[in-house]
Structures are given as C-alpha cells and as structure tokens.
Coordinates of C-alpha atoms in Angstrom, one line a residue:
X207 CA 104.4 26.3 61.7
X208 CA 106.0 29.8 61.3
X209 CA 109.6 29.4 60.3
X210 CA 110.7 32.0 63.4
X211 CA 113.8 34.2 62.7
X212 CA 116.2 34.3 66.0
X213 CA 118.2 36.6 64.7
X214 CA 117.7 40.5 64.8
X215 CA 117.5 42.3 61.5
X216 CA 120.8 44.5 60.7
X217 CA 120.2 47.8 62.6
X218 CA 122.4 50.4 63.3
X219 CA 126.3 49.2 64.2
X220 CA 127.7 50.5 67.1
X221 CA 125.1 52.4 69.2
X222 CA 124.1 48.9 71.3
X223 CA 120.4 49.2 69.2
X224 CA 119.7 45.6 69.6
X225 CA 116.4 44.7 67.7
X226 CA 113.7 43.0 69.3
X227 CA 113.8 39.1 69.4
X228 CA 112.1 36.1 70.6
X229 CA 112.7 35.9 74.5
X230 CA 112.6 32.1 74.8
X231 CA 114.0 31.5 71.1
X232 CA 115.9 28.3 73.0
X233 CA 113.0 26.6 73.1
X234 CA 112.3 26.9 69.6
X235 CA 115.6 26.6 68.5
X236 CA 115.5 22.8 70.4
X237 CA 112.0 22.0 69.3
X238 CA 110.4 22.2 72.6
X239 CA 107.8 24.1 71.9
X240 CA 106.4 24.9 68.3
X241 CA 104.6 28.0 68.3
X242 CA 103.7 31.2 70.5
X243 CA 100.7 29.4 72.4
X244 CA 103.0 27.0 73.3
X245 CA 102.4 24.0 71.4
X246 CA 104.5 21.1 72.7
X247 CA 104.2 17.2 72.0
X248 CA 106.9 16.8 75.5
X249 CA 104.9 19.0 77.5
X250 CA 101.5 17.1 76.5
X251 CA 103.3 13.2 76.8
X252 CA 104.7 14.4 80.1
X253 CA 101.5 16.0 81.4
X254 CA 99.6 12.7 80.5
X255 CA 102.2 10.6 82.2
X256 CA 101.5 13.3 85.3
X257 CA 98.3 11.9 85.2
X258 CA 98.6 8.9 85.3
X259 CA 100.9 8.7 88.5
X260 CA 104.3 8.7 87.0
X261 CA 106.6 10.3 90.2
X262 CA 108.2 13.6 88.3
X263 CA 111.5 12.7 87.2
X264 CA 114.0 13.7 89.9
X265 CA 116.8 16.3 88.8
X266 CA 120.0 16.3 91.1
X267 CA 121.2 20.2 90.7
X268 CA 124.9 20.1 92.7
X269 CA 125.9 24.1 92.2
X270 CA 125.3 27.1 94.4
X271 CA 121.9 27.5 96.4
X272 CA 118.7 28.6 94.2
X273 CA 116.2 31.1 95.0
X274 CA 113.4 28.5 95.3
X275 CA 111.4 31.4 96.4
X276 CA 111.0 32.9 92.7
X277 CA 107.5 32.6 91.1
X278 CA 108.6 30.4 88.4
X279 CA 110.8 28.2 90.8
X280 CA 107.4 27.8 93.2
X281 CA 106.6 23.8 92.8
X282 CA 109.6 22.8 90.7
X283 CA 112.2 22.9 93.9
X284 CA 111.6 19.7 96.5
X285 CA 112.2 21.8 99.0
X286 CA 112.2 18.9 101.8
X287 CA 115.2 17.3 100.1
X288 CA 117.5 20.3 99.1
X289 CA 120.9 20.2 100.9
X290 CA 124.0 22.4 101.6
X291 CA 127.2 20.9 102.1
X292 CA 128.7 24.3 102.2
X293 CA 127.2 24.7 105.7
X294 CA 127.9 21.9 107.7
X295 CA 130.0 18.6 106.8
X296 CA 127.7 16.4 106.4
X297 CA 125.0 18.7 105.2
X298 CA 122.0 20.7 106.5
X299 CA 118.6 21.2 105.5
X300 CA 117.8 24.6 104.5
X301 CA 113.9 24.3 104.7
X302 CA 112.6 21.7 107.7
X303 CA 110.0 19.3 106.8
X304 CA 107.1 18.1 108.8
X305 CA 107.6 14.7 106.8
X306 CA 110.9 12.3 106.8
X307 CA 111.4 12.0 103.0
X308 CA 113.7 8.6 103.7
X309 CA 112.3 5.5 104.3
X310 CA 114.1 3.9 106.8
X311 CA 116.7 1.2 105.7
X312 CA 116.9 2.0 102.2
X313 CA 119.3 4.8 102.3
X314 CA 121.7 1.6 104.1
X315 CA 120.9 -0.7 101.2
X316 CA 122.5 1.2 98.2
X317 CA 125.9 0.9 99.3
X318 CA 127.0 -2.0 97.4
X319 CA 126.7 -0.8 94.3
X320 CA 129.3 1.8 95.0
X321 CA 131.9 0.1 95.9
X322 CA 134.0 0.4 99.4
X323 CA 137.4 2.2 100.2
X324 CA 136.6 5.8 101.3
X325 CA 133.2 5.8 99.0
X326 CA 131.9 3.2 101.3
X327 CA 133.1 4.9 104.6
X328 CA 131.6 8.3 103.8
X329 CA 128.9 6.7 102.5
X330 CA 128.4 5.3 106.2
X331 CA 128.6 8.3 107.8
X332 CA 125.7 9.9 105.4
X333 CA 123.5 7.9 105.9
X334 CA 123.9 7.6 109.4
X335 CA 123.8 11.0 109.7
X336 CA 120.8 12.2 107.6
X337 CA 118.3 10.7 109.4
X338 CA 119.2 12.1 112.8
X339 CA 120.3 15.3 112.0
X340 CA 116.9 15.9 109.5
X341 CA 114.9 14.8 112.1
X342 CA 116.8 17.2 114.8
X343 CA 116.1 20.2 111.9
X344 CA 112.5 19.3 112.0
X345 CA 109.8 21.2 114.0
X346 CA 108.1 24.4 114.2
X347 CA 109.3 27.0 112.0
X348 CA 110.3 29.5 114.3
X349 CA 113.0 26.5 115.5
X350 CA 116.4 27.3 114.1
X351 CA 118.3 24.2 112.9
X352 CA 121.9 23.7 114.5
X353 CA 123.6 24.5 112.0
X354 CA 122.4 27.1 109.5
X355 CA 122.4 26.5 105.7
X356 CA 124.1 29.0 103.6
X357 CA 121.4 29.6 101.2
X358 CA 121.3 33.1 101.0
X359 CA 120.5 35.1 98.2
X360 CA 124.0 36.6 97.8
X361 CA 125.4 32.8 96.7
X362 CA 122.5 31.7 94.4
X363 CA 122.7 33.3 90.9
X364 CA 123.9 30.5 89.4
X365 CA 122.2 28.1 90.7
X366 CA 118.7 30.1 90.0
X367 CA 119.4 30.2 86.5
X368 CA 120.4 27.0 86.1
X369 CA 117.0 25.8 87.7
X370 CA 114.9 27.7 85.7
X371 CA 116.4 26.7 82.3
X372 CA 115.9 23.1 83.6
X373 CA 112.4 22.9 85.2
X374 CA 110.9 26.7 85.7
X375 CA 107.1 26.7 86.0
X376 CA 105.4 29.4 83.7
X377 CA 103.1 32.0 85.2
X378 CA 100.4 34.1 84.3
X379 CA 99.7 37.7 84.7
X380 CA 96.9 36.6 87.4
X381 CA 99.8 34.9 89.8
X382 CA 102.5 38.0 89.8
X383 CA 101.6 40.8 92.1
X384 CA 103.1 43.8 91.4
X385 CA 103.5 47.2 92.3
X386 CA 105.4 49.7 90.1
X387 CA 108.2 51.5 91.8
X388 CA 106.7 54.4 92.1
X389 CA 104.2 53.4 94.5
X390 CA 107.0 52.0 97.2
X391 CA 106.4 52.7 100.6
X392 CA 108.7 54.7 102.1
X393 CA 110.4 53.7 105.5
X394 CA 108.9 55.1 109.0
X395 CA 112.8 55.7 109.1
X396 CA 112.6 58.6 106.4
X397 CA 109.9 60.5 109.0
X398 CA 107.0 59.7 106.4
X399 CA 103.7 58.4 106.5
X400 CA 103.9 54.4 105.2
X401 CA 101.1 53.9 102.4
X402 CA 100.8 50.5 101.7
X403 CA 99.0 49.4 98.4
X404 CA 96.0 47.0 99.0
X405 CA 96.4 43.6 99.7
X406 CA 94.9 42.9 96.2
X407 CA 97.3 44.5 93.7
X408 CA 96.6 45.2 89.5
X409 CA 98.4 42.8 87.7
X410 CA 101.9 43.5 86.7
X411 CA 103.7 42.6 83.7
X412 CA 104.1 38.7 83.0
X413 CA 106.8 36.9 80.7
X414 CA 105.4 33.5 80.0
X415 CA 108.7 32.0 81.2
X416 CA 109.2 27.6 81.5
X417 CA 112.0 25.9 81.8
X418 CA 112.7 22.9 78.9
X419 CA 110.9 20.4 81.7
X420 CA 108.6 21.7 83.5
X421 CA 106.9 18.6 84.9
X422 CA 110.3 17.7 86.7
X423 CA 111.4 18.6 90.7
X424 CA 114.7 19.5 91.1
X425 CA 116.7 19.0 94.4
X426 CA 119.4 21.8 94.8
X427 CA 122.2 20.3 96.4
X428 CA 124.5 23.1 98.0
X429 CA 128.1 23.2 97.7
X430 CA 131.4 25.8 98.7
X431 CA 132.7 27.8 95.9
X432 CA 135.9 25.6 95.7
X433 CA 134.8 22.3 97.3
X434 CA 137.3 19.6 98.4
X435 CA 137.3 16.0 97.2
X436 CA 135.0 14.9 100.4
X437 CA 132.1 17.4 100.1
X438 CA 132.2 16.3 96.3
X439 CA 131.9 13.0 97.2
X440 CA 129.1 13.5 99.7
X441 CA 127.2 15.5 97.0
X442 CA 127.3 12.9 94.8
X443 CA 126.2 10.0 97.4
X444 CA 123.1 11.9 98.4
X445 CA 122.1 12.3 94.6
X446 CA 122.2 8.3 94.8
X447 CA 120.8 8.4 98.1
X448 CA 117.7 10.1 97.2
X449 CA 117.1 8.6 93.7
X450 CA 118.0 11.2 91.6
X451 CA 117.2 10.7 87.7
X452 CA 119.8 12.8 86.6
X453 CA 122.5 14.6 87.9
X454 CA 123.5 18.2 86.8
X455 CA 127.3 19.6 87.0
X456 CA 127.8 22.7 85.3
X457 CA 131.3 23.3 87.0
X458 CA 134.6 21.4 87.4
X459 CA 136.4 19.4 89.9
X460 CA 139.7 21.2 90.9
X461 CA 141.4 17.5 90.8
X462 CA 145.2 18.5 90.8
X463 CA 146.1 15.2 88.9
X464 CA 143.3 15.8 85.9
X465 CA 142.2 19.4 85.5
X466 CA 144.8 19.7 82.9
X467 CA 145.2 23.8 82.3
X468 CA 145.9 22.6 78.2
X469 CA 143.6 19.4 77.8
X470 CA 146.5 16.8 78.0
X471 CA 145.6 14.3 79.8
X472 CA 146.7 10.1 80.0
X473 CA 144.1 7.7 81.4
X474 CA 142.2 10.7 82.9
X475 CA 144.9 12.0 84.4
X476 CA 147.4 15.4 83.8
X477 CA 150.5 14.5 81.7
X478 CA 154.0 14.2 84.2
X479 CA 154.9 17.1 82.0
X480 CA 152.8 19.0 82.7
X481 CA 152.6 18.6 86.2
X482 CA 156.3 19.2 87.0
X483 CA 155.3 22.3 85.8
X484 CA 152.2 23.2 87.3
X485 CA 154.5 22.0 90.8
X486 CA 157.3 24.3 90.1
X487 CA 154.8 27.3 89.5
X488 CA 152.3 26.4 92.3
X489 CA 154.6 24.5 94.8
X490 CA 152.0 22.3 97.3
X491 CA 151.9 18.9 98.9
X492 CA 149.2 16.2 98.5
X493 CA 148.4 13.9 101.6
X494 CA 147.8 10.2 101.1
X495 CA 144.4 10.9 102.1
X496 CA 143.6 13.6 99.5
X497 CA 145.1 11.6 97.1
X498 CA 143.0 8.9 98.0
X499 CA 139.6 10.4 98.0
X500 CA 140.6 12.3 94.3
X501 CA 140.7 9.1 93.0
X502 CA 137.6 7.7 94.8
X503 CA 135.8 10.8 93.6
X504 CA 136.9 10.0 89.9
X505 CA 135.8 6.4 90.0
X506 CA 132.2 7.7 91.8
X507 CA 131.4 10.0 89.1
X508 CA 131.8 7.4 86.7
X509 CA 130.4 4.4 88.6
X510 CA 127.0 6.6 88.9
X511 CA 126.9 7.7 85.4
X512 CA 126.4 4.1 84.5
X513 CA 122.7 4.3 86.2
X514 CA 122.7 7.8 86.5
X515 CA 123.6 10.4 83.5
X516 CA 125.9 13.5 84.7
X517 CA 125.2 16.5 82.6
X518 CA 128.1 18.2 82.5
X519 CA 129.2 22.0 81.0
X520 CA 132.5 21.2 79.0
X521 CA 133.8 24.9 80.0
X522 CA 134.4 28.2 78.4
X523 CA 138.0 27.9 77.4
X524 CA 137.9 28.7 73.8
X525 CA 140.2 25.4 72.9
X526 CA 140.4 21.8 74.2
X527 CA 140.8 22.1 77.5
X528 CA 137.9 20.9 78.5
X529 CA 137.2 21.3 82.5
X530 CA 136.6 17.7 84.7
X531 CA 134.6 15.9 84.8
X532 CA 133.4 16.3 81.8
X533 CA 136.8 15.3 80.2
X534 CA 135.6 11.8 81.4
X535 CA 132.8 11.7 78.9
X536 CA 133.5 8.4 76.7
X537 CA 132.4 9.0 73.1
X538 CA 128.8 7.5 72.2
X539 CA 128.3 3.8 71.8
X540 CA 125.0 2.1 70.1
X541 CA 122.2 1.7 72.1
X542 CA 122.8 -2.3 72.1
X543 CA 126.6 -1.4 73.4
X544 CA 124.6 0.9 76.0
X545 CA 122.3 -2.3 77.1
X546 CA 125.5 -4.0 77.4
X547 CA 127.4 -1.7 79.5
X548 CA 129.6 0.0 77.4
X549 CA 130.3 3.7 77.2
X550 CA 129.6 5.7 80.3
X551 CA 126.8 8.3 80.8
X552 CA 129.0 11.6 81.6
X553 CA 127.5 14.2 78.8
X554 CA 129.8 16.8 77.7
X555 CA 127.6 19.8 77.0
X556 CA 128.9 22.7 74.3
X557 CA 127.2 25.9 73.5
X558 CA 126.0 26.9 70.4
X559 CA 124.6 30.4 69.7
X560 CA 121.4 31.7 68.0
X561 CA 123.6 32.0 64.7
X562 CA 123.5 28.0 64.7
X563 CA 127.4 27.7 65.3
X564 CA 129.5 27.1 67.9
X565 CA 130.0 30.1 70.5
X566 CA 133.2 31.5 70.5
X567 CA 134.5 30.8 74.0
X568 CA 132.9 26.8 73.8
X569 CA 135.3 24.5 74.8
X570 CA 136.0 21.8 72.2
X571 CA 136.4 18.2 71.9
X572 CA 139.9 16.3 72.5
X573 CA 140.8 13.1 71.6
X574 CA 140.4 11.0 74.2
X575 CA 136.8 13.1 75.6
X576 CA 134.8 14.1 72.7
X577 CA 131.8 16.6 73.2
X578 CA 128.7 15.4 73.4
X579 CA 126.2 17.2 72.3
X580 CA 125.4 21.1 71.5
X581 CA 123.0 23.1 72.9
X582 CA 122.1 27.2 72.8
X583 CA 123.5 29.6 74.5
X584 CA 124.3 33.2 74.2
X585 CA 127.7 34.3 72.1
X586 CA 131.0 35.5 73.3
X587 CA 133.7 37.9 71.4
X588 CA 136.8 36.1 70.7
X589 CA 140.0 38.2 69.0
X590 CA 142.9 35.4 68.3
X591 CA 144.8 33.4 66.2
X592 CA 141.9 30.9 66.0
X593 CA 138.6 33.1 65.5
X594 CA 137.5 36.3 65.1
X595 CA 134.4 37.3 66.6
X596 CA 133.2 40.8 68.1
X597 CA 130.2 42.7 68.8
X598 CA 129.3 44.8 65.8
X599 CA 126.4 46.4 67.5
X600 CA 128.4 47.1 70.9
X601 CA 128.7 50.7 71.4
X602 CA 132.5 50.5 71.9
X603 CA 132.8 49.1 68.4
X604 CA 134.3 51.2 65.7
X605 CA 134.2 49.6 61.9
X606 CA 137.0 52.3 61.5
X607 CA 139.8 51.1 64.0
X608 CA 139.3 48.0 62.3
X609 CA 141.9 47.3 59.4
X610 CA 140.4 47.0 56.1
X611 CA 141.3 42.7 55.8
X612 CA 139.4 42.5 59.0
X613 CA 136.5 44.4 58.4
X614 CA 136.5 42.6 55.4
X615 CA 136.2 39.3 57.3
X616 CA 133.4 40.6 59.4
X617 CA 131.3 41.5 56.2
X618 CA 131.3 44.8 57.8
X619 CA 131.1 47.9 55.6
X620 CA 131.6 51.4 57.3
X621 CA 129.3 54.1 55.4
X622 CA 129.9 56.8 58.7
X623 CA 126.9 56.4 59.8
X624 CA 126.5 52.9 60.1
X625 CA 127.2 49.7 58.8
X626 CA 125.4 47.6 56.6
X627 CA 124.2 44.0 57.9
X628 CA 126.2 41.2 57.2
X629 CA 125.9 37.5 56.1
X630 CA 126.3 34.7 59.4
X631 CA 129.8 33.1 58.7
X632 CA 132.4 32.3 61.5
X633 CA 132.7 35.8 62.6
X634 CA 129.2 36.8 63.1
X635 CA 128.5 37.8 66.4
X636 CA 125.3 36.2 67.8
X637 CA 123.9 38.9 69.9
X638 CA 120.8 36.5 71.6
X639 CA 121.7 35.8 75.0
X640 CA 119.5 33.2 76.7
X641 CA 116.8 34.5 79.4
X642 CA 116.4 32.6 82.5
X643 CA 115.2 33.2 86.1
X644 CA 117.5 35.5 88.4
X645 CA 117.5 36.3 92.2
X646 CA 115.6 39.7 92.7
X647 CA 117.5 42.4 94.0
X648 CA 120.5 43.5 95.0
X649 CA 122.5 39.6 94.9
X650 CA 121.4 38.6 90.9
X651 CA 123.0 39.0 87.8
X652 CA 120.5 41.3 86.9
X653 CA 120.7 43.8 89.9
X654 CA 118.3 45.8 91.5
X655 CA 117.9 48.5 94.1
X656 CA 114.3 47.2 95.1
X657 CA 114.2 44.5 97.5
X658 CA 113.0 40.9 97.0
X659 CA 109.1 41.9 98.4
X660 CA 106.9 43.6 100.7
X661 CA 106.9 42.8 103.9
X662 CA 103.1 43.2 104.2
X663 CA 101.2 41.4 101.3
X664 CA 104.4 39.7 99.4
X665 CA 104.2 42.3 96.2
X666 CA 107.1 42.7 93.8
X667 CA 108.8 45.9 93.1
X668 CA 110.7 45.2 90.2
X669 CA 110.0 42.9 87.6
X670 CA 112.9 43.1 85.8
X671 CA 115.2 41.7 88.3
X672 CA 113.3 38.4 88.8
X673 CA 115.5 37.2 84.7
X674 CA 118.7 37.8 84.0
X675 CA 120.8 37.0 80.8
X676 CA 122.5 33.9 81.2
X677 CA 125.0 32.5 78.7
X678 CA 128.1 29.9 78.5
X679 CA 128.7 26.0 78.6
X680 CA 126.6 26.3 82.2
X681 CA 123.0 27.3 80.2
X682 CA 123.3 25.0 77.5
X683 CA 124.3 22.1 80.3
X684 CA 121.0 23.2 82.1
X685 CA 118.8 22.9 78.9
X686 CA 120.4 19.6 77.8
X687 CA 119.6 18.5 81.9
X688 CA 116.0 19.7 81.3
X689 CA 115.7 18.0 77.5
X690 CA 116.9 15.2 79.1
X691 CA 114.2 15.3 82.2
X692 CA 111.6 15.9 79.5
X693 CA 112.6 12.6 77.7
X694 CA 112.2 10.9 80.8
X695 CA 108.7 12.5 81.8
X696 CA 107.8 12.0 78.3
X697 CA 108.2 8.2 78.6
X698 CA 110.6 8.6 75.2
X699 CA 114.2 7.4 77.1
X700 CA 114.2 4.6 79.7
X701 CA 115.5 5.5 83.3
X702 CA 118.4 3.6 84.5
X703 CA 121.1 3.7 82.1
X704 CA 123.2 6.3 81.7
X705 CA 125.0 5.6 78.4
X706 CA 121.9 4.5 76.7
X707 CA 120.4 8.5 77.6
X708 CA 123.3 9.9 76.3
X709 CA 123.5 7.9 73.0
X710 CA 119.6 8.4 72.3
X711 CA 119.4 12.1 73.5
X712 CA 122.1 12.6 70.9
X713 CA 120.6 10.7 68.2
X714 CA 122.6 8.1 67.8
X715 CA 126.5 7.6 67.4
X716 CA 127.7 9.9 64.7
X717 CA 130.6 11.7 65.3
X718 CA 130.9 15.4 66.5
X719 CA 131.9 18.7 64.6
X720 CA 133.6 21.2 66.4
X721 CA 132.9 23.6 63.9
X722 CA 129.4 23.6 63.2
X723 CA 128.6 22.4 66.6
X724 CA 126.8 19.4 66.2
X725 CA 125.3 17.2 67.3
X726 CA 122.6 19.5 68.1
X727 CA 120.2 18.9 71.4
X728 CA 116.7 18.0 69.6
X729 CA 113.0 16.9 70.4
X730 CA 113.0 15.5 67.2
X731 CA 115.7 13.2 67.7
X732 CA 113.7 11.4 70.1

C-alpha cells in the first residue's frame, strides 16, 4: 500500500491556495478502505454476510430530517420506517408504505425491559398509536397523511451529512444525470421558448463518495430544533421499538439539572452551585412533571445503551464541558466486565483532524465521563490561553500582525511574499475538512442557486451542491456510528451489548489522551 499524505504541501500563506488533497482521506485515515480502487476487508466481510441473508444492521439517526432523495442516500434510508416527532406528537410518517413494517404484538412486548413510571406510560401510547396512525398514512400517493411531516429540505443539512458519513452508497458516472448549467431551461415565465435536454443526458461529473458502512439502512428519526424531555423520550422508544442496532446522537439534551455550562457535574447532575447561578441569570420554574420525565429520559438513555450503543458527539466546547448525554459515557471496562454488565454503552465521540491531533474546538474528557474514542474531522482556529491555532493559508491571515513569539510558535516565517511551510506541532492548522453528502440547492451547507432537479427527466443542475464540508464532534460521531455499523455487518462485534461494542470498537481498555487524541477509531483494532 501507498503510504497516502493527507496533508497539503506548504503553498503560498495567506491567499486561501489550498493544495489538492485526498477527498475521502477519512476513510484512509480509519483504515476503511486501503487504496484508490477501494480495497476494503469490511466492505468484502459485510458484502459476504449480504449474501448470505444477514438483515443490514439497523442505524437509529435521531437529528434533523435527511434528504433521502440524494443519489448516494438512494437504498441506505428505510424510508417506510423514518419518523418526525417534530410534526405531530406522537410522530408521523413522512413517506407512506404499501407494507406495515410492525408485526403485530411485538411492538407491546418490549416494554418490560424499560422499566414503568412515565417510560412505561409513553411507551403505551406509542405503540398504540403507531399502528393506527401508519396505517391511516397508508394509501395512494396522491393521499395526504393527517398530519404532514416536517421533512423539508430547509431542516435537513445535518442530518444529510450525518447519513452519508454513516451509510452513503457510492455511485458511478453511469447513475448521475447531469446537465451543466448552461443548458437550463428557462421558465415559460421569462417569455422564452423551454428547451429541454433529452431524456437521456451525457454523464456528468462523479465523486466516488460511500459512507464508512455502506451495507447498513439507516432510519432518520425526526426531531424539533430544541425538543422537550417527552419527544426525546418517544425518539428513543421507537429506536427500541423498531430494533435499531445502534443509535446515533450527535446533539445534546437541554436537561436543566445536567447540561452543566462548565462540565461540573455530581452523579450526572449540575453542581447546586452552579445552578443557583444559572437560576438567578435565567429565572424559570420546573413542573413536577418535567422534572419527572428529565429524569426518566436520563435513566432511558442509559437503560438502552446496555443492549443498544448511543454514539454520541462529546461537543465543540474547546474544554470539558462536555454536552449530555454524552457526559454519561462510563469509562471502558474489559470485555469479560462488558459480558457481565458492567460499564454502559454511551460512546463519547472527539474529533481529531487530518494532522493526527485533537481539533481545536474538541471537547475533552472530565473526570467522571472520559472520551471515548477519536475520530476525523475537519480543524477549527482556536486563539486562547489554552492553544493556539489559526489558519495560515486563510486570506485574512497576516504573518506580520502576528508578534514575533507567536509567529515563532506557528513555525511561521514571513519572507513578504509568503511563508515558508511549517512542521505539524499543536498549532498547526489542519486545513482538511471532511466531505460528505449535502441537500442540493438553496437549503444545504453548500448552497446553490439551481434547484434540486428537473421537473421533466430528474437531471441535476449542479453538482457541486449535492457535498458540502462537514466538520466538528457531529462528523466524527457519524463515522464512529458507521465504523461501528461496519463491525456489525462485518460479523467482527456481537449485537446486543452495548458496553462490549464500545470496549472492542476502542480496542480495549486503555486510558484516553486528550492531547494526542487517542484512542483513535480503527479497522485494525478489530
């Protein structure tokens, strides 16, 4: 094998001349793949176990709504099982089936395992819900459901990306049609004569995107931008209801009594301290109910992760305040502890950049809730006490403004013209991001004036727009979600325990560093 070099060659500092580098270096970088032609000992166990029968391992995504309309996303969202709380209580089906995925009965059945309290009573009402209500949203197409889902473009970035990092299908040149923006149709609006292309368009440019797994279906499951302690409960219970393998959470829980604003916590929860004086600042009262259902939510989440791992981003806070839940995340136990029900399976995800260190804005570990595990992700600039990180190749950067003791930290020396490359240390500035899929158009992070498609023969306009950049704790949670999935397709981690996953995707017990931001998310630990 080629040793590959993710970092660009020193080019000229401060006109934003980026070299060229390796668009899906993460999969390299994690051992995924080998080799340009795609080489890959998890893709080739997984697609053997595919053909034998094995059911796809099942990916729970609870975020924002995904595009599952995207080329890459085609076949890797179960569109029949995706949610969205955000509409409607007690969920609604974005996509109608012609097929009940529940067998009846079962869904009644898992219960006990959860416990009672106001788990079990909303528990209750799911399922006695879902199978009414999916079969009312069932029908023709041109039936509208009851309630209608907020899946719209405008609310899934996040969740797009986060999908194709886990479980993206790769396509070829053959499968894209394209048609360059030059030859858009103009509107019967503008007075002009429409000339559509043909039905059968040239092929377009291709990037030979896949997500880490991409033998897995994921099952978006919808939520509001700042969900309340029920709809995170109800999430969760569907995940268990459908048989979700893993369960993704690249956000936190805005738990007043444990998302501690400095990290400080006692038993889980935010220290008296500090919550007198998060009350005298921000002044509300908490029913008995609310109350009641934070804590059920916090004993959920960790009564699941005992079956089910929750991959969780440990935030982008620069220190150790790392967001809930996955401040829960108890540190790794052996995998005979694991068998015998110690630790939990909540896994704390970090980012680590391109440069092999941690990224600047990656939350660390605290005491009580170590991290987890590493994974890549793009860089961040950081000027504080702590670190000192910035963009050398940014065009606002001036080596010049810079005092001499710093420049001298950034190995940075100004010639006028341009600076000479430097050595990695701490204060190299890793300028990969990580590439994943986007919503085309106007509503992605990579923004477009072209709409989504044709109306006539489905063609894309732009390209471009269908991958964005996508950085922080959120990508590496995704591509620690989709190592994970791989493991699991791959036949190399059993199903069904959630600390044993975490202690053997990690590769075994040792203890974390901060600094160096390990351990690192590896095939070959596996």
């Amino acid at each position: 094998m080629t040793e590959l070099n993710y970092t660009p060659p020193g080019s000229v500092r401060g006109d934003a001349n980026y070299a060229d580098y390796l668009a899906l270096w993460h999969l390299f970088e994690i051992g995924v793949v080998t080799d340009l032609d795609f080489n890959s000992e998890g893709w080739d166990l997984a697609e053997k176990r595919e053909g034998e029968s094995y059911p796809p391992t099942r990916v729970a995504l609870i975020d924002v709504s995904v595009a599952y309309h995207h080329p890459n996303l085609v076949g890797a969202i179960n569109t029949d099982l995706m949610i969205d709380f955000f509409s409607a209580r007690l969920g609604t089906f974005p996509k109608p089936s012609q097929t009940d995925p529940f067998t009846p009965g079962a869904a009644q059945n898992m219960a006990a395992p959860l416990g009672l309290g106001p788990i079990g009573e909303l528990f209750l009402e799911l399922t006695a819900h879902l199978p009414d209500e999916y079969i009312a949203a069932r029908g023709p197409w041109d039936q509208r459901q009851r309630v209608l889902p907020t899946t719209s473009a405008d609310f899934s970035a996040h969740g797009t990306a986060m999908a194709g990092l886990i479980g993206a299908r790769p396509k070829g040149k053959d499968e894209v049609e394209f048609v360059v923006p030059s030859r858009i149709p103009l509107s019967e609006e503008d007075g002009t004569d429409i000339d559509l292309p043909p039905a059968k368009l040239p092929a377009g440019p291709s990037l030979p995107f896949a997500g880490v797994d991409p033998f897995c279906e994921i099952v978006p499951i919808s939520t509001s931008f700042d969900p309340d302690p029920e709809q995170l409960i109800l999430t969760l219970l569907y995940a268990w209801i459908i048989g979700a393998d893993i369960i993704v959470l690249a956000r936190d829980f805005p738990d007043p009594l444990r998302s501690a604003i400095t990290g400080r916590r006692d038993n889980g929860k935010v220290l008296p301290e500090e919550r007198e004086a998060l009350l005298k600042a921000y002044p509300c009262e908490l029913t008995e109910r609310e109350l009641e259902l934070w804590d059920a939510l916090h004993d959920l989440v960790l009564k699941i992760s005992e079956t089910i791992p929750v991959v969780c981003a440990a935030g982008n806070g620069y220190d150790d305040s790392m967001i809930y839940p996955a401040s829960l995340a108890a540190p790794p136990v052996s995998a005979a502890e694991a068998q015998n029900g110690k630790g939990n399976g909540i896994i704390a995800v970090g980012a680590r950049a391109a440069t092999r260190q941690r990224a600047a804005y990656s939350t660390t570990s605290t005491q009580s809730a170590p991290i987890s595990i590493y994974a890549p992700s793009g860089d961040g600039e950081r000027l504080d006490v702590g670190m000192q990180r910035l963009d050398t190749l940014d065009p606002e950067f001036r080596p010049f403004d810079q005092a001499d003791s710093y420049a001298g930290q950034l190995n940075v020396e100004y010639t006028g013209a341009s600076t000479m490359p430097h050595p990695i240390d701490e204060s190299t500035y890793s300028t990969q991001p990580v590439i994943s899929t986007d919503v085309p158009g106007a509503a992605g992070y990579n923004n477009s004036p072209f709409p989504y498609a044709t109306n006539d023969v489905g063609a894309i306009f732009d390209y471009r727009s269908y991958y964005c950049d996508f950085s922080g704790t959120s990508a590496a949670c995704a591509m620690t979600a989709g190592m994970l999935s791989l493991a699991y397709s791959a036949g190399k981690i059993p199903k069904g325990n959630g600390s044993l996953a975490k202690t053997l995707l990690r590769g075994g017990t040792a203890p974390v560093d901060d600094t160096a931001g390990t351990p690192v998310l590896r095939w070959s630990v596996l």
